[in-house]
PDB file of C-alpha atoms in Angstrom:
ATOM      1  CA  MET A   1     -24.294 -13.888 -19.087  1.00  0.00           C
ATOM      2  CA  THR A   2     -24.276 -13.945 -15.294  1.00  0.00           C
ATOM      3  CA  LEU A   3     -25.554 -16.904 -13.300  1.00  0.00           C
ATOM      4  CA  ARG A   4     -26.632 -16.532  -9.680  1.00  0.00           C
ATOM      5  CA  PHE A   5     -26.180 -19.848  -7.851  1.00  0.00           C
ATOM      6  CA  VAL A   6     -29.268 -20.677  -5.792  1.00  0.00           C
ATOM      7  CA  GLY A   7     -28.700 -24.202  -4.540  1.00  0.00           C
ATOM      8  CA  ILE A   8     -27.542 -27.751  -5.059  1.00  0.00           C
ATOM      9  CA  ASP A   9     -29.046 -31.067  -4.051  1.00  0.00           C
ATOM     10  CA  PRO A  10     -28.320 -31.306  -0.309  1.00  0.00           C
ATOM     11  CA  ASN A  11     -27.601 -35.024  -0.692  1.00  0.00           C
ATOM     12  CA  THR A  12     -24.848 -34.494  -3.249  1.00  0.00           C
ATOM     13  CA  GLY A  13     -21.775 -36.625  -2.847  1.00  0.00           C
ATOM     14  CA  GLY A  14     -19.418 -34.037  -4.317  1.00  0.00           C
ATOM     15  CA  GLU A  15     -19.992 -35.023  -7.943  1.00  0.00           C
ATOM     16  CA  GLY A  16     -22.461 -33.693 -10.497  1.00  0.00           C
ATOM     17  CA  SER A  17     -25.903 -33.291  -9.015  1.00  0.00           C
ATOM     18  CA  PRO A  18     -29.128 -31.319  -9.468  1.00  0.00           C
ATOM     19  CA  THR A  19     -28.356 -27.625  -9.269  1.00  0.00           C
ATOM     20  CA  VAL A  20     -30.395 -24.431  -9.742  1.00  0.00           C
ATOM     21  CA  TRP A  21     -29.264 -20.994 -10.930  1.00  0.00           C
ATOM     22  CA  VAL A  22     -30.981 -17.803 -12.059  1.00  0.00           C
ATOM     23  CA  GLU A  23     -29.623 -16.150 -15.204  1.00  0.00           C
ATOM     24  CA  GLU A  24     -29.476 -12.543 -14.084  1.00  0.00           C
ATOM     25  CA  GLU A  25     -30.147 -10.726 -17.362  1.00  0.00           C
ATOM     26  CA  SER A  26     -33.185 -12.762 -18.445  1.00  0.00           C
ATOM     27  CA  ALA A  27     -34.346 -13.919 -14.974  1.00  0.00           C
ATOM     28  CA  ASP A  28     -34.621 -17.442 -16.439  1.00  0.00           C
ATOM     29  CA  LEU A  29     -34.173 -20.463 -14.193  1.00  0.00           C
ATOM     30  CA  VAL A  30     -31.300 -22.717 -15.243  1.00  0.00           C
ATOM     31  CA  LEU A  31     -31.542 -26.311 -14.043  1.00  0.00           C
ATOM     32  CA  GLN A  32     -29.110 -29.187 -14.001  1.00  0.00           C
ATOM     33  CA  GLY A  33     -30.682 -32.503 -13.164  1.00  0.00           C
ATOM     34  CA  GLU A  34     -30.781 -36.191 -13.820  1.00  0.00           C
ATOM     35  CA  GLU A  35     -31.881 -36.989 -17.350  1.00  0.00           C
ATOM     36  CA  ALA A  36     -35.287 -38.654 -17.320  1.00  0.00           C
ATOM     37  CA  ASP A  37     -35.406 -42.386 -17.890  1.00  0.00           C
ATOM     38  CA  ARG A  38     -36.998 -43.705 -21.080  1.00  0.00           C
ATOM     39  CA  LEU A  39     -40.360 -44.476 -19.429  1.00  0.00           C
ATOM     40  CA  LEU A  40     -40.768 -40.933 -18.079  1.00  0.00           C
ATOM     41  CA  GLU A  41     -39.564 -39.405 -21.340  1.00  0.00           C
ATOM     42  CA  ASP A  42     -42.064 -41.524 -23.313  1.00  0.00           C
ATOM     43  CA  LEU A  43     -44.907 -40.466 -21.003  1.00  0.00           C
ATOM     44  CA  VAL A  44     -44.035 -36.775 -21.293  1.00  0.00           C
ATOM     45  CA  GLY A  45     -43.529 -36.983 -25.056  1.00  0.00           C
ATOM     46  CA  SER A  46     -46.678 -38.920 -25.888  1.00  0.00           C
ATOM     47  CA  THR A  47     -49.229 -37.034 -23.769  1.00  0.00           C
ATOM     48  CA  GLU A  48     -51.210 -34.057 -25.075  1.00  0.00           C
ATOM     49  CA  TRP A  49     -50.828 -31.856 -21.972  1.00  0.00           C
ATOM     50  CA  VAL A  50     -52.513 -28.856 -23.590  1.00  0.00           C
ATOM     51  CA  ALA A  51     -55.389 -29.320 -26.021  1.00  0.00           C
ATOM     52  CA  GLY A  52     -54.232 -28.723 -29.581  1.00  0.00           C
ATOM     53  CA  HIS A  53     -50.541 -28.594 -28.617  1.00  0.00           C
ATOM     54  CA  ARG A  54     -48.286 -30.954 -30.516  1.00  0.00           C
ATOM     55  CA  THR A  55     -46.982 -33.951 -28.585  1.00  0.00           C
ATOM     56  CA  GLY A  56     -43.352 -34.970 -28.528  1.00  0.00           C
ATOM     57  CA  ILE A  57     -40.137 -33.512 -27.165  1.00  0.00           C
ATOM     58  CA  PRO A  58     -38.334 -31.205 -29.603  1.00  0.00           C
ATOM     59  CA  ALA A  59     -34.733 -32.114 -30.376  1.00  0.00           C
ATOM     60  CA  HIS A  60     -33.460 -29.000 -28.561  1.00  0.00           C
ATOM     61  CA  GLU A  61     -35.288 -29.811 -25.283  1.00  0.00           C
ATOM     62  CA  ARG A  62     -34.705 -32.385 -22.539  1.00  0.00           C
ATOM     63  CA  VAL A  63     -36.832 -33.807 -19.746  1.00  0.00           C
ATOM     64  CA  ILE A  64     -34.973 -33.706 -16.450  1.00  0.00           C
ATOM     65  CA  ARG A  65     -35.854 -34.878 -12.970  1.00  0.00           C
ATOM     66  CA  ILE A  66     -35.309 -32.656  -9.927  1.00  0.00           C
ATOM     67  CA  PRO A  67     -35.677 -34.457  -6.566  1.00  0.00           C
ATOM     68  CA  PHE A  68     -38.397 -33.437  -4.100  1.00  0.00           C
ATOM     69  CA  ARG A  69     -35.792 -32.467  -1.524  1.00  0.00           C
ATOM     70  CA  MET A  70     -34.973 -29.490  -3.800  1.00  0.00           C
ATOM     71  CA  VAL A  71     -38.483 -27.956  -3.737  1.00  0.00           C
ATOM     72  CA  GLN A  72     -37.386 -25.240  -1.291  1.00  0.00           C
ATOM     73  CA  ILE A  73     -34.379 -24.443  -3.474  1.00  0.00           C
ATOM     74  CA  LEU A  74     -36.684 -24.084  -6.492  1.00  0.00           C
ATOM     75  CA  ARG A  75     -38.911 -21.713  -4.493  1.00  0.00           C
ATOM     76  CA  GLU A  76     -35.854 -19.631  -3.655  1.00  0.00           C
ATOM     77  CA  ALA A  77     -34.882 -19.634  -7.338  1.00  0.00           C
ATOM     78  CA  CYS A  78     -38.363 -18.473  -8.358  1.00  0.00           C
ATOM     79  CA  ASP A  79     -38.179 -15.646  -5.817  1.00  0.00           C
ATOM     80  CA  ALA A  80     -34.721 -14.667  -7.079  1.00  0.00           C
ATOM     81  CA  ALA A  81     -35.966 -14.720 -10.686  1.00  0.00           C
ATOM     82  CA  GLU A  82     -38.906 -12.485  -9.787  1.00  0.00           C
ATOM     83  CA  ARG A  83     -36.558 -10.044  -8.032  1.00  0.00           C
ATOM     84  CA  ALA A  84     -34.194 -10.015 -11.022  1.00  0.00           C
ATOM     85  CA  ALA A  85     -37.075  -9.361 -13.418  1.00  0.00           C
ATOM     86  CA  ALA A  86     -38.425  -6.568 -11.180  1.00  0.00           C
ATOM     87  CA  GLU A  87     -34.975  -4.952 -10.967  1.00  0.00           C
ATOM     88  CA  ASP A  88     -34.711  -5.073 -14.763  1.00  0.00           C
ATOM     89  CA  ARG A  89     -38.143  -3.475 -15.160  1.00  0.00           C
ATOM     90  CA  ASP A  90     -37.129  -0.670 -12.786  1.00  0.00           C
ATOM     91  CA  VAL A  91     -34.071   0.122 -14.921  1.00  0.00           C
ATOM     92  CA  ARG A  92     -36.016   0.371 -18.195  1.00  0.00           C
TER      93      ARG A  92
END
């Protein structure tokens, strides 16, 4: 597994903070962020966002919060993921 670092919260104080990577082989985005507070988690888990889709948050998933100031970093990560996926398609 190879992670490509894309960016970190520009307001980090040198400790753990929201960070974005692209996993090179799968082109998946990997996010580190602040765990959602109970109110946000309850809202996400109790709302039927897609008709017919089960509500709730599976035990293997987490709701995280990424600050607005990282939107540009997420765009860069999406672009990097698309490039990684395109490179993989070219090889196959």
